[in-house]
PDB file of C-alpha atoms in Angstrom:
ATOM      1  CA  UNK A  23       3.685  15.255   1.317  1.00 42.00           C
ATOM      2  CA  UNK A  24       3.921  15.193  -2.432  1.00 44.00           C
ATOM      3  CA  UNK A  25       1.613  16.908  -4.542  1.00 41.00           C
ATOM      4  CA  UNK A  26       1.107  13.476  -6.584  1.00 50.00           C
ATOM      5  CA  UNK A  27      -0.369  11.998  -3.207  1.00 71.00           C
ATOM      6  CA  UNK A  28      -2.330  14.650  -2.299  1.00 91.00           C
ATOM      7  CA  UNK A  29      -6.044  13.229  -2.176  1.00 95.00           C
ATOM      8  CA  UNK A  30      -7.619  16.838  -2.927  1.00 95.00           C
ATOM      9  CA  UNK A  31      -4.918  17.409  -5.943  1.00 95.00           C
ATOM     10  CA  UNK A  32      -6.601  14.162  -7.332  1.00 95.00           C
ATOM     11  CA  UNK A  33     -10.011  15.019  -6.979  1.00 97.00           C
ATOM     12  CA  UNK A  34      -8.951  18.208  -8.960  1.00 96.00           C
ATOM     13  CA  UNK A  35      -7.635  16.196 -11.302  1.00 95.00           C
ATOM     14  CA  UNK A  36     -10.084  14.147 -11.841  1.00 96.00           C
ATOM     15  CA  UNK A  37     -12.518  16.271 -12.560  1.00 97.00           C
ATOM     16  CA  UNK A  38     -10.830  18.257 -14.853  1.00 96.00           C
ATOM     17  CA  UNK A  39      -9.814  15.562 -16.640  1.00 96.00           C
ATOM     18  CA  UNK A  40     -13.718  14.749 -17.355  1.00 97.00           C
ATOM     19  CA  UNK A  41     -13.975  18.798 -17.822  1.00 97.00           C
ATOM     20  CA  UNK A  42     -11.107  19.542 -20.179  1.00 96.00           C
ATOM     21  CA  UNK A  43     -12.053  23.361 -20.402  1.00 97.00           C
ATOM     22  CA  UNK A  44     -11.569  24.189 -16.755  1.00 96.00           C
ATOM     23  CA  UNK A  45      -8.524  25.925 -15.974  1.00 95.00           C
ATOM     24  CA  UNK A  46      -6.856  25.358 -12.643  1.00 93.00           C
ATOM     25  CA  UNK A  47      -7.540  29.578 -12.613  1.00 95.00           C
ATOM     26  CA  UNK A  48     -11.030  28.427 -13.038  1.00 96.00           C
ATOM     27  CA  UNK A  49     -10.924  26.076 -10.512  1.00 96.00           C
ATOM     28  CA  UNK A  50      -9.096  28.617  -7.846  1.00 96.00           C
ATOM     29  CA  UNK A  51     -11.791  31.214  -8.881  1.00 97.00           C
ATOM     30  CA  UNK A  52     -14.327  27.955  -7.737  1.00 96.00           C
ATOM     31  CA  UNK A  53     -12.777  26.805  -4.604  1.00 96.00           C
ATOM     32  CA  UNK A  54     -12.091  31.117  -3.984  1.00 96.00           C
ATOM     33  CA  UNK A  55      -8.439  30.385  -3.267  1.00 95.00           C
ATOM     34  CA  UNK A  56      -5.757  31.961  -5.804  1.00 95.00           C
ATOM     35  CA  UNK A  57      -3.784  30.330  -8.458  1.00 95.00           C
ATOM     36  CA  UNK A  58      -0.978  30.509  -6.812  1.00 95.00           C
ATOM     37  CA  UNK A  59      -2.310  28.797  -3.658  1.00 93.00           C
ATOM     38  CA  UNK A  60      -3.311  25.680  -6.315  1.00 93.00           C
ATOM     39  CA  UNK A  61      -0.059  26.015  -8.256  1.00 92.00           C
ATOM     40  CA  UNK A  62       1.536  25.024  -4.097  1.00 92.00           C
ATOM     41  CA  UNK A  63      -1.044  22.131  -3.859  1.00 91.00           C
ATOM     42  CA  UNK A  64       0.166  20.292  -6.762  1.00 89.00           C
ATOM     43  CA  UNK A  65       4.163  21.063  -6.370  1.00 89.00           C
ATOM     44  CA  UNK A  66       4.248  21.112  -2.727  1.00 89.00           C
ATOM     45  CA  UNK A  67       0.951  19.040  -1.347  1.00 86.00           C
ATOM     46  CA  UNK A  68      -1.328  20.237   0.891  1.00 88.00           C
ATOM     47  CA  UNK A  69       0.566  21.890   3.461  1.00 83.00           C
ATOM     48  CA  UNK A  70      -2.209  23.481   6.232  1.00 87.00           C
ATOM     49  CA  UNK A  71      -5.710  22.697   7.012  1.00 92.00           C
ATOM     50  CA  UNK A  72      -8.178  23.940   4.432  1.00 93.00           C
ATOM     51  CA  UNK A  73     -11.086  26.241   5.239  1.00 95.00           C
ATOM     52  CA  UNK A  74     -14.296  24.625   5.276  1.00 97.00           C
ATOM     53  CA  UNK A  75     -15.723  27.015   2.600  1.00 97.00           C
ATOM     54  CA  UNK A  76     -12.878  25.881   0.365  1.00 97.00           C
ATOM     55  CA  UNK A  77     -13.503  22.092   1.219  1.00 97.00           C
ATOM     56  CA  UNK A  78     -17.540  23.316   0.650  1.00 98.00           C
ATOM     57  CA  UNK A  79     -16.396  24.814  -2.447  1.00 98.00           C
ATOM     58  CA  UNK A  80     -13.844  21.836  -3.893  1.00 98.00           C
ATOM     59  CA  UNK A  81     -17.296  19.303  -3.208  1.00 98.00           C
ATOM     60  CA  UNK A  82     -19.733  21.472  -5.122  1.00 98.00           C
ATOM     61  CA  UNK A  83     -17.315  22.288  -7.953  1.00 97.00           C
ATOM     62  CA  UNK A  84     -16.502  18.644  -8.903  1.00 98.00           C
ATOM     63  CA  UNK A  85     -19.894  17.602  -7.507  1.00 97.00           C
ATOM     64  CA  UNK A  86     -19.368  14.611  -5.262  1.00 98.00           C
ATOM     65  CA  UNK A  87     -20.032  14.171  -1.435  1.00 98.00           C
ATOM     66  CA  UNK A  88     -18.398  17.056   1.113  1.00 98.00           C
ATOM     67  CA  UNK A  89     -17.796  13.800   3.206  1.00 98.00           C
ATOM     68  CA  UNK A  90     -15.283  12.738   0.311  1.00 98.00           C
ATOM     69  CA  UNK A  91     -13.596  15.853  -0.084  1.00 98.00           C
ATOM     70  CA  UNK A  92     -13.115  15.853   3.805  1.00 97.00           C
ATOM     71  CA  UNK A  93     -11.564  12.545   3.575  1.00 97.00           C
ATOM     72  CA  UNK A  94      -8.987  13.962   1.599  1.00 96.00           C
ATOM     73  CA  UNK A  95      -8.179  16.863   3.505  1.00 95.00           C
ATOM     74  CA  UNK A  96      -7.900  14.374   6.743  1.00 95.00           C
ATOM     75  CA  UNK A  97      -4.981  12.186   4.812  1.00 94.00           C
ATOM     76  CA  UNK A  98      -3.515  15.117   3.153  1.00 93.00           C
ATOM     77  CA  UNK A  99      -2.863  16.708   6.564  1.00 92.00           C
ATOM     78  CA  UNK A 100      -2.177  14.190   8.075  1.00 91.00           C
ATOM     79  CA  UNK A 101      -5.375  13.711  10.213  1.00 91.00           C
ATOM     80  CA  UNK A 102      -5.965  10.725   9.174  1.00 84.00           C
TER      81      UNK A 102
END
């Protein structure tokens, strides 16, 4: 899957876009995954299942509904 598809890459996005001074190093540091790991998100999509803390994480970061971020994760895998 392509990183400009990925669901979770675009809720990233968009809340970084309404948060200019978050880094995606920030935003590993948030969803406690490393830069690198979000560096393969965006060029390579969303490749395995998420853990549920990071999912946690991603929803309380860019503050909108777990059930959202979930969502995301489902197409982005594939799940759904």
């Amino acid at each position: 899957m392509a990183a400009t598809t990925s669901r979770l890459v675009q809720l990233i996005d968009w809340y970084r876009s309404e948060h200019p001074d978050v880094t995606d190093a920030e935003m590993a540091r948030r969803l406690g995954v490393s830069r690198a790991n979000l560096s393969q998100w965006r060029s390579a999509g969303i490749r395995g299942w998420p853990a549920r803390s990071t999912l946690v994480a991603l929803a309380e970061a860019i503050g909108r509904p777990y059930g959202e971020v979930l969502d995301a994760a489902l197409v982005d895998t594939g799940y759904a």
